[in-house]
mmCIF file of C-alpha atoms in Angstrom:
data_model
loop_
_atom_site.group_PDB
_atom_site.id
_atom_site.type_symbol
_atom_site.label_atom_id
_atom_site.label_comp_id
_atom_site.label_asym_id
_atom_site.label_seq_id
_atom_site.Cartn_x
_atom_site.Cartn_y
_atom_site.Cartn_z
ATOM 1 C CA VAL A 185 6.265 -25.276 -4.220
ATOM 2 C CA LYS A 186 8.847 -26.574 -1.747
ATOM 3 C CA THR A 187 7.040 -24.844 1.108
ATOM 4 C CA LEU A 188 3.733 -26.382 0.023
ATOM 5 C CA GLN A 189 5.304 -29.854 0.103
ATOM 6 C CA ILE A 190 6.713 -29.261 3.590
ATOM 7 C CA THR A 191 3.474 -27.886 5.028
ATOM 8 C CA VAL A 192 1.304 -30.662 3.580
ATOM 9 C CA LEU A 193 3.635 -33.310 4.998
ATOM 10 C CA TRP A 194 3.883 -31.485 8.343
ATOM 11 C CA PHE A 195 0.086 -31.256 8.599
ATOM 12 C CA ALA A 196 -0.349 -34.956 7.766
ATOM 13 C CA VAL A 197 2.289 -36.189 10.226
ATOM 14 C CA PHE A 198 1.043 -34.221 13.218
ATOM 15 C CA THR A 199 -2.588 -35.042 12.464
ATOM 16 C CA LEU A 200 -1.607 -38.719 12.562
ATOM 17 C CA LEU A 201 0.211 -38.135 15.862
ATOM 18 C CA CYS A 202 -3.025 -36.704 17.301
ATOM 19 C CA ALA A 203 -4.558 -40.140 16.779
ATOM 20 C CA VAL A 204 -2.073 -41.877 19.077
ATOM 21 C CA THR A 205 -1.802 -39.333 21.910
ATOM 22 C CA GLN A 206 -2.376 -40.624 25.440
ATOM 23 C CA SER A 207 -3.160 -37.444 27.363
ATOM 24 C CA PHE A 208 -4.723 -34.029 26.965
ATOM 25 C CA ALA A 209 -1.306 -32.355 27.062
ATOM 26 C CA GLN A 210 -0.002 -34.583 24.257
ATOM 27 C CA LEU A 211 -3.089 -33.899 22.136
ATOM 28 C CA LEU A 212 -2.777 -30.172 22.791
ATOM 29 C CA TRP A 213 0.828 -30.097 21.586
ATOM 30 C CA ALA A 214 0.221 -32.339 18.587
ATOM 31 C CA ARG A 215 -2.837 -30.335 17.555
ATOM 32 C CA GLY A 216 -0.971 -27.061 18.006
ATOM 33 C CA LEU A 217 1.973 -28.229 15.893
ATOM 34 C CA MET A 218 -0.499 -29.448 13.291
ATOM 35 C CA GLY A 219 -1.754 -25.866 13.126
ATOM 36 C CA LEU A 220 1.628 -24.689 11.809
ATOM 37 C CA GLY A 221 1.116 -26.852 8.760
ATOM 38 C CA PHE A 222 -2.530 -25.829 8.477
ATOM 39 C CA GLY A 223 -1.688 -22.137 8.267
ATOM 40 C CA GLY A 224 1.327 -22.722 6.042
ATOM 41 C CA GLU A 225 -0.651 -24.762 3.516
ATOM 42 C CA TRP A 226 -3.074 -21.928 2.809
ATOM 43 C CA THR A 227 -0.298 -19.379 2.445
ATOM 44 C CA ALA A 228 1.875 -21.444 0.094
ATOM 45 C CA GLY A 229 -1.078 -22.606 -1.990
ATOM 46 C CA ALA A 230 -2.706 -19.178 -2.330
ATOM 47 C CA VAL A 231 0.573 -17.501 -3.310
ATOM 48 C CA LEU A 232 1.367 -20.271 -5.798
ATOM 49 C CA ILE A 233 -2.006 -20.055 -7.557
ATOM 50 C CA GLY A 234 -1.967 -16.268 -7.492
ATOM 51 C CA GLU A 235 1.442 -16.113 -9.175
ATOM 52 C CA VAL A 236 0.828 -18.618 -11.984
ATOM 53 C CA ILE A 237 -2.627 -17.436 -13.105
ATOM 54 C CA ARG A 238 -3.029 -14.510 -15.508
ATOM 55 C CA PRO A 239 -4.280 -11.305 -13.833
ATOM 56 C CA ARG A 240 -7.802 -11.236 -15.282
ATOM 57 C CA ASP A 241 -8.586 -14.749 -13.958
ATOM 58 C CA ARG A 242 -6.689 -14.626 -10.666
ATOM 59 C CA GLY A 243 -9.782 -14.198 -8.511
ATOM 60 C CA LYS A 244 -11.628 -17.086 -10.157
ATOM 61 C CA ALA A 245 -8.630 -19.422 -9.888
ATOM 62 C CA VAL A 246 -7.823 -18.706 -6.234
ATOM 63 C CA GLY A 247 -11.523 -18.757 -5.338
ATOM 64 C CA LEU A 248 -11.983 -22.125 -7.044
ATOM 65 C CA VAL A 249 -9.169 -23.577 -4.948
ATOM 66 C CA GLN A 250 -10.687 -21.972 -1.828
ATOM 67 C CA ALA A 251 -13.997 -23.680 -2.685
ATOM 68 C CA GLY A 252 -12.267 -26.983 -2.021
ATOM 69 C CA TRP A 253 -12.759 -26.169 1.659
ATOM 70 C CA ALA A 254 -16.523 -26.778 1.326
ATOM 71 C CA ILE A 255 -15.951 -30.082 -0.477
ATOM 72 C CA GLY A 256 -13.534 -31.188 2.228
ATOM 73 C CA TRP A 257 -16.037 -30.093 4.861
ATOM 74 C CA ALA A 258 -18.706 -32.285 3.257
ATOM 75 C CA ILE A 259 -16.354 -35.286 3.009
ATOM 76 C CA ALA A 260 -15.289 -34.835 6.641
ATOM 77 C CA THR A 261 -18.933 -34.725 7.730
ATOM 78 C CA LEU A 262 -19.707 -37.964 5.893
ATOM 79 C CA LEU A 263 -16.600 -39.605 7.363
ATOM 80 C CA TYR A 264 -17.645 -38.487 10.843
ATOM 81 C CA VAL A 265 -21.070 -40.087 10.438
ATOM 82 C CA ALA A 266 -19.633 -43.297 8.987
ATOM 83 C CA VAL A 267 -16.800 -43.728 11.493
ATOM 84 C CA PHE A 268 -18.899 -43.002 14.581
ATOM 85 C CA SER A 269 -21.593 -45.370 13.268
ATOM 86 C CA LEU A 270 -19.177 -48.266 12.820
ATOM 87 C CA ILE A 271 -16.602 -47.762 15.577
ATOM 88 C CA PRO A 272 -17.012 -47.139 19.341
ATOM 89 C CA PRO A 273 -16.642 -43.430 20.218
ATOM 90 C CA GLN A 274 -13.503 -43.955 22.322
ATOM 91 C CA TYR A 275 -11.710 -45.120 19.161
ATOM 92 C CA ALA A 276 -13.655 -43.294 16.440
ATOM 93 C CA TRP A 277 -12.056 -39.896 17.074
ATOM 94 C CA ARG A 278 -8.610 -41.494 16.763
ATOM 95 C CA VAL A 279 -9.579 -43.049 13.424
ATOM 96 C CA LEU A 280 -10.700 -39.645 12.119
ATOM 97 C CA PHE A 281 -7.378 -38.071 13.085
ATOM 98 C CA ALA A 282 -5.538 -40.967 11.444
ATOM 99 C CA ILE A 283 -7.437 -40.314 8.203
ATOM 100 C CA GLY A 284 -5.808 -36.875 8.264
ATOM 101 C CA VAL A 285 -2.619 -38.459 6.922
ATOM 102 C CA ALA A 286 -4.360 -38.899 3.549
ATOM 103 C CA PRO A 287 -2.941 -35.701 1.931
ATOM 104 C CA ALA A 288 0.658 -36.895 2.412
ATOM 105 C CA PRO A 289 0.949 -38.735 -0.958
ATOM 106 C CA PHE A 290 0.096 -35.500 -2.782
ATOM 107 C CA VAL A 291 3.587 -34.305 -1.861
ATOM 108 C CA PHE A 292 5.000 -36.650 -4.501
ATOM 109 C CA TRP A 293 2.513 -35.370 -7.099
ATOM 110 C CA ILE A 294 3.418 -31.752 -6.311
ATOM 111 C CA ARG A 295 7.118 -32.543 -6.512
ATOM 112 C CA ARG A 296 6.703 -34.205 -9.922
ATOM 113 C CA PHE A 297 4.242 -31.925 -11.718
ATOM 114 C CA VAL A 298 4.212 -28.451 -10.098
ATOM 115 C CA ASP A 299 6.883 -25.895 -10.983
ATOM 116 C CA GLU A 300 7.911 -22.729 -9.185
ATOM 117 C CA PRO A 301 6.157 -19.651 -10.669
ATOM 118 C CA THR A 302 8.268 -17.654 -13.113
ATOM 119 C CA VAL A 303 7.661 -14.369 -11.280
ATOM 120 C CA HIS A 304 8.975 -15.940 -8.072
ATOM 121 C CA ARG A 305 12.126 -17.279 -9.735
ATOM 122 C CA GLN A 306 12.839 -13.909 -11.318
ATOM 123 C CA ALA A 307 12.432 -12.116 -7.991
ATOM 124 C CA GLY A 308 14.804 -14.579 -6.332
ATOM 125 C CA GLU A 309 17.444 -13.847 -8.931
ATOM 126 C CA THR A 310 17.259 -10.077 -8.419
ATOM 127 C CA LYS A 311 16.490 -9.825 -4.683
ATOM 128 C CA PRO A 312 17.414 -13.121 -3.031
ATOM 129 C CA ASN A 313 17.808 -11.773 0.516
ATOM 130 C CA ALA A 314 14.279 -10.579 1.275
ATOM 131 C CA LYS A 315 13.332 -11.047 4.935
ATOM 132 C CA MET A 316 9.927 -11.626 6.517
ATOM 133 C CA PHE A 317 10.177 -8.489 8.632
ATOM 134 C CA ASP A 318 10.382 -6.390 5.478
ATOM 135 C CA ILE A 319 6.567 -6.358 5.558
ATOM 136 C CA PHE A 320 6.913 -3.967 8.535
ATOM 137 C CA ARG A 321 9.179 -1.511 6.721
ATOM 138 C CA ALA A 322 7.912 2.046 6.511
ATOM 139 C CA ASP A 323 7.010 1.829 2.825
ATOM 140 C CA ILE A 324 4.830 -1.286 3.236
ATOM 141 C CA LEU A 325 3.695 -1.153 6.896
ATOM 142 C CA TRP A 326 0.429 0.689 6.165
ATOM 143 C CA THR A 327 -0.527 -1.978 3.629
ATOM 144 C CA THR A 328 0.306 -4.761 6.091
ATOM 145 C CA LEU A 329 -1.807 -3.171 8.829
ATOM 146 C CA ARG A 330 -4.856 -2.638 6.629
ATOM 147 C CA ALA A 331 -4.680 -6.117 5.127
ATOM 148 C CA SER A 332 -4.407 -7.602 8.632
ATOM 149 C CA VAL A 333 -7.459 -5.700 9.869
ATOM 150 C CA LEU A 334 -9.406 -6.861 6.807
ATOM 151 C CA ALA A 335 -8.479 -10.479 7.594
ATOM 152 C CA ILE A 336 -9.467 -9.993 11.252
ATOM 153 C CA GLY A 337 -12.907 -8.789 10.192
ATOM 154 C CA ILE A 338 -13.520 -11.593 7.709
ATOM 155 C CA GLN A 339 -12.353 -14.367 10.004
ATOM 156 C CA GLY A 340 -13.779 -12.830 13.174
ATOM 157 C CA GLY A 341 -17.196 -12.560 11.542
ATOM 158 C CA TYR A 342 -17.047 -16.173 10.407
ATOM 159 C CA TYR A 343 -15.953 -17.484 13.809
ATOM 160 C CA ALA A 344 -18.468 -15.341 15.686
ATOM 161 C CA THR A 345 -21.279 -16.712 13.555
ATOM 162 C CA THR A 346 -20.390 -20.365 13.135
ATOM 163 C CA THR A 347 -19.207 -20.959 16.716
ATOM 164 C CA TRP A 348 -22.156 -19.596 18.682
ATOM 165 C CA LEU A 349 -25.114 -19.493 16.287
ATOM 166 C CA PRO A 350 -26.010 -23.219 16.581
ATOM 167 C CA THR A 351 -25.955 -22.948 20.390
ATOM 168 C CA TYR A 352 -28.134 -19.847 20.261
ATOM 169 C CA LEU A 353 -30.691 -21.435 17.947
ATOM 170 C CA LYS A 354 -30.920 -24.561 20.096
ATOM 171 C CA THR A 355 -30.946 -23.009 23.563
ATOM 172 C CA GLU A 356 -32.806 -19.733 23.021
ATOM 173 C CA ARG A 357 -34.905 -20.500 19.932
ATOM 174 C CA HIS A 358 -35.425 -24.209 20.738
ATOM 175 C CA LEU A 359 -35.147 -25.233 17.088
ATOM 176 C CA SER A 360 -34.565 -28.916 16.430
ATOM 177 C CA ILE A 361 -33.346 -28.530 12.835
ATOM 178 C CA VAL A 362 -30.023 -27.056 13.997
ATOM 179 C CA GLY A 363 -27.228 -29.597 14.068
ATOM 180 C CA THR A 364 -29.034 -32.050 11.791
ATOM 181 C CA GLY A 365 -27.541 -33.361 8.598
ATOM 182 C CA ALA A 366 -30.087 -31.472 6.495
ATOM 183 C CA TYR A 367 -29.246 -28.101 8.026
ATOM 184 C CA LEU A 368 -25.508 -28.692 7.794
ATOM 185 C CA GLY A 369 -25.888 -29.883 4.210
ATOM 186 C CA VAL A 370 -27.688 -26.681 3.204
ATOM 187 C CA ILE A 371 -24.930 -24.559 4.775
ATOM 188 C CA ILE A 372 -22.198 -26.556 3.006
ATOM 189 C CA VAL A 373 -23.919 -26.229 -0.371
ATOM 190 C CA GLY A 374 -24.354 -22.492 0.263
ATOM 191 C CA SER A 375 -20.666 -22.214 1.179
ATOM 192 C CA TYR A 376 -19.500 -23.946 -1.986
ATOM 193 C CA ILE A 377 -21.673 -21.828 -4.269
ATOM 194 C CA GLY A 378 -20.649 -18.743 -2.269
ATOM 195 C CA TYR A 379 -16.952 -19.458 -2.843
ATOM 196 C CA LEU A 380 -17.494 -19.823 -6.585
ATOM 197 C CA THR A 381 -19.704 -16.748 -6.808
ATOM 198 C CA GLY A 382 -17.326 -14.618 -4.754
ATOM 199 C CA ALA A 383 -14.451 -15.694 -6.986
ATOM 200 C CA TYR A 384 -16.289 -14.677 -10.157
ATOM 201 C CA VAL A 385 -17.658 -11.438 -8.712
ATOM 202 C CA SER A 386 -14.239 -10.309 -7.462
ATOM 203 C CA ASP A 387 -12.859 -10.573 -11.004
ATOM 204 C CA ARG A 388 -15.939 -9.030 -12.578
ATOM 205 C CA PHE A 389 -16.621 -6.107 -10.233
ATOM 206 C CA GLY A 390 -13.415 -5.742 -8.235
ATOM 207 C CA ARG A 391 -12.058 -6.845 -4.868
ATOM 208 C CA ARG A 392 -13.299 -3.869 -2.839
ATOM 209 C CA ARG A 393 -16.897 -4.004 -4.054
ATOM 210 C CA THR A 394 -17.007 -7.745 -3.434
ATOM 211 C CA PHE A 395 -15.836 -7.395 0.174
ATOM 212 C CA ILE A 396 -18.313 -4.617 0.914
ATOM 213 C CA ALA A 397 -21.244 -6.441 -0.710
ATOM 214 C CA PHE A 398 -20.563 -9.814 0.924
ATOM 215 C CA ALA A 399 -19.824 -8.272 4.338
ATOM 216 C CA SER A 400 -23.076 -6.289 4.244
ATOM 217 C CA ALA A 401 -25.098 -9.346 3.227
ATOM 218 C CA ALA A 402 -23.382 -11.598 5.811
ATOM 219 C CA LEU A 403 -24.141 -9.097 8.573
ATOM 220 C CA ALA A 404 -27.758 -8.777 7.442
ATOM 221 C CA THR A 405 -28.122 -12.576 7.491
ATOM 222 C CA VAL A 406 -26.733 -12.830 11.034
ATOM 223 C CA LEU A 407 -29.050 -10.078 12.265
ATOM 224 C CA ILE A 408 -32.044 -11.801 10.683
ATOM 225 C CA TYR A 409 -31.037 -15.011 12.457
ATOM 226 C CA THR A 410 -30.670 -13.354 15.850
ATOM 227 C CA GLN A 411 -33.432 -10.749 15.815
ATOM 228 C CA LEU A 412 -36.376 -12.364 14.000
ATOM 229 C CA ALA A 413 -38.410 -15.451 14.890
ATOM 230 C CA PHE A 414 -38.532 -18.423 12.504
ATOM 231 C CA ASP A 415 -39.756 -21.996 12.442
ATOM 232 C CA ASN A 416 -37.605 -24.994 11.569
ATOM 233 C CA ARG A 417 -38.459 -24.914 7.868
ATOM 234 C CA SER A 418 -37.543 -21.245 7.488
ATOM 235 C CA MET A 419 -34.341 -21.731 9.460
ATOM 236 C CA LEU A 420 -33.367 -24.591 7.146
ATOM 237 C CA ALA A 421 -33.731 -22.291 4.140
ATOM 238 C CA LEU A 422 -31.725 -19.537 5.863
ATOM 239 C CA GLY A 423 -28.776 -21.899 6.126
ATOM 240 C CA PHE A 424 -28.052 -21.301 2.435
ATOM 241 C CA PRO A 425 -27.436 -17.504 2.593
ATOM 242 C CA LEU A 426 -25.541 -17.971 5.854
ATOM 243 C CA GLY A 427 -23.055 -20.335 4.202
ATOM 244 C CA PHE A 428 -23.094 -18.368 0.942
ATOM 245 C CA PHE A 429 -22.064 -14.973 2.301
ATOM 246 C CA ALA A 430 -19.980 -15.964 5.359
ATOM 247 C CA SER A 431 -17.824 -18.300 3.237
ATOM 248 C CA GLY A 432 -18.003 -16.553 -0.136
ATOM 249 C CA ILE A 433 -16.284 -13.466 1.224
ATOM 250 C CA PHE A 434 -13.089 -15.525 1.637
ATOM 251 C CA SER A 435 -12.703 -15.944 -2.136
ATOM 252 C CA GLY A 436 -11.370 -12.428 -2.554
ATOM 253 C CA VAL A 437 -8.792 -12.562 0.240
ATOM 254 C CA GLY A 438 -6.133 -14.613 -1.560
ATOM 255 C CA PRO A 439 -6.179 -12.572 -4.794
ATOM 256 C CA LEU A 440 -6.133 -9.261 -2.934
ATOM 257 C CA LEU A 441 -3.186 -10.206 -0.719
ATOM 258 C CA THR A 442 -1.298 -11.586 -3.711
ATOM 259 C CA GLU A 443 -1.739 -8.286 -5.527
ATOM 260 C CA LEU A 444 -0.961 -6.027 -2.564
ATOM 261 C CA PHE A 445 2.586 -7.223 -1.862
ATOM 262 C CA PRO A 446 5.670 -7.219 -4.123
ATOM 263 C CA THR A 447 6.971 -10.635 -5.143
ATOM 264 C CA ARG A 448 10.019 -10.696 -2.873
ATOM 265 C CA ILE A 449 7.837 -10.497 0.287
ATOM 266 C CA ARG A 450 4.520 -11.797 -1.055
ATOM 267 C CA GLY A 451 4.597 -15.031 0.903
ATOM 268 C CA SER A 452 5.522 -13.240 4.133
ATOM 269 C CA GLY A 453 2.868 -10.565 3.684
ATOM 270 C CA GLN A 454 0.118 -12.914 2.623
ATOM 271 C CA GLY A 455 0.888 -15.498 5.288
ATOM 272 C CA PHE A 456 1.192 -12.975 8.105
ATOM 273 C CA CYS A 457 -1.955 -10.993 7.318
ATOM 274 C CA TYR A 458 -4.238 -13.974 6.742
ATOM 275 C CA ASN A 459 -3.072 -15.981 9.740
ATOM 276 C CA PHE A 460 -2.853 -12.966 12.045
ATOM 277 C CA GLY A 461 -6.481 -12.397 11.097
ATOM 278 C CA ARG A 462 -7.251 -16.042 11.851
ATOM 279 C CA ALA A 463 -5.571 -15.929 15.266
ATOM 280 C CA THR A 464 -7.136 -12.602 16.294
ATOM 281 C CA GLY A 465 -10.543 -13.459 14.859
ATOM 282 C CA ALA A 466 -10.543 -16.649 16.926
ATOM 283 C CA ILE A 467 -10.815 -14.452 20.038
ATOM 284 C CA PHE A 468 -14.288 -13.287 18.981
ATOM 285 C CA PRO A 469 -16.127 -16.442 20.180
ATOM 286 C CA PHE A 470 -14.496 -16.081 23.601
ATOM 287 C CA LEU A 471 -15.581 -12.443 23.816
ATOM 288 C CA ILE A 472 -19.129 -13.364 22.789
ATOM 289 C CA GLY A 473 -19.229 -15.877 25.616
ATOM 290 C CA ARG A 474 -18.152 -13.227 28.112
ATOM 291 C CA VAL A 475 -20.543 -10.552 26.870
ATOM 292 C CA SER A 476 -23.441 -13.030 26.815
ATOM 293 C CA GLN A 477 -23.182 -13.212 30.615
ATOM 294 C CA THR A 478 -24.639 -9.692 30.808
ATOM 295 C CA THR A 479 -26.901 -9.703 27.739
ATOM 296 C CA SER A 480 -28.644 -12.272 25.558
ATOM 297 C CA LEU A 481 -26.522 -14.554 23.417
ATOM 298 C CA GLY A 482 -28.319 -13.315 20.300
ATOM 299 C CA HIS A 483 -27.396 -9.706 21.036
ATOM 300 C CA ALA A 484 -23.777 -10.664 21.744
ATOM 301 C CA ILE A 485 -23.505 -12.487 18.415
ATOM 302 C CA GLY A 486 -25.054 -9.522 16.609
ATOM 303 C CA ILE A 487 -22.697 -7.032 18.264
ATOM 304 C CA PHE A 488 -19.503 -8.875 17.346
ATOM 305 C CA ALA A 489 -20.722 -9.743 13.860
ATOM 306 C CA ALA A 490 -21.378 -6.018 13.344
ATOM 307 C CA VAL A 491 -17.892 -5.146 14.627
ATOM 308 C CA ALA A 492 -16.235 -7.766 12.418
ATOM 309 C CA TYR A 493 -18.042 -7.027 9.173
ATOM 310 C CA GLY A 494 -17.880 -3.304 9.892
ATOM 311 C CA LEU A 495 -14.087 -3.636 9.959
ATOM 312 C CA VAL A 496 -14.245 -5.379 6.582
ATOM 313 C CA MET A 497 -16.296 -2.606 4.978
ATOM 314 C CA LEU A 498 -14.241 0.244 6.437
ATOM 315 C CA THR A 499 -10.906 -1.356 5.586
ATOM 316 C CA ALA A 500 -12.016 -2.238 2.061
ATOM 317 C CA LEU A 501 -12.743 1.447 1.453
ATOM 318 C CA THR A 502 -9.141 2.367 2.356
ATOM 319 C CA LEU A 503 -7.425 -0.327 0.286
ATOM 320 C CA PRO A 504 -6.586 0.160 -3.396
ATOM 321 C CA GLU A 505 -8.512 -1.728 -6.062
ATOM 322 C CA THR A 506 -6.116 -4.411 -7.300
ATOM 323 C CA ARG A 507 -8.264 -6.363 -9.773
ATOM 324 C CA GLY A 508 -6.240 -7.314 -12.844
ATOM 325 C CA ARG A 509 -2.980 -5.996 -11.394
ATOM 326 C CA THR A 510 0.198 -7.358 -12.971
ATOM 327 C CA LEU A 511 2.457 -8.759 -10.250
ATOM 328 C CA GLN A 512 5.579 -6.693 -9.694
ATOM 329 C CA SER A 513 8.914 -7.509 -8.192
#
């Protein structure tokens, strides 16, 4: 709970600082420092929810919180349209960064109403000196490696698809629907329903089956996008499964990581694996850009989406099924 307060406040402060920067270097540093809070927020929040919810509902609870991403995405999109419609562009981007300070008051709400999970307090009483690097000890290293590869696949697939697909559809398919509010709205709605569905399915059928099913469907959707020809109307409809599967697969990550690591190093394990996956997966768009210099952009997207979601399916097969697991110290 304390870490969540710190990361929310850190994120808000450095987002506000982005609004008043006077050079590219200043913006780069402020944005980078903001990222520390961004990554920390997910870790602290996912661990907190995972530890306070009973085992049979853990997937649904963490997935419901994860679904807030789609709601925030929709609000941010509306704010973007409103701010850039009312304010000159040279100031509008600063206003949007300044709005990023809005989560700061929630720190007081968290401090007043949210308690530390019982399982965490008990672990602190028995093993208070756990260190982050314990996740690389011989008895837990194999789990850390597999969980990290899983996160790389999930995040790499998402980045590979969402970063380059709009460019591909506009430049090589010459579709005008891409980038419009209608198309983005369909993707956001698909993402929200995907988060909720993935959360329910992971509790109903297990974490491993959910990862394999969503990864297979996400890959199939990307290949359909890049290999088959569609008109604007069909492409608008395809935005729903794209958002549904590419986002819905994230719902199972938090519960799985919570259940894989013992309480004394849960935060370290969960935070490292998820954010290592985020950092490594972010390289995929760069690699697609390089490969597209020797082949078509559509083929490059398909190749890296196949690599990413293939990693998810293979890694899921090696990980234990943790659905309903009681958290252990």
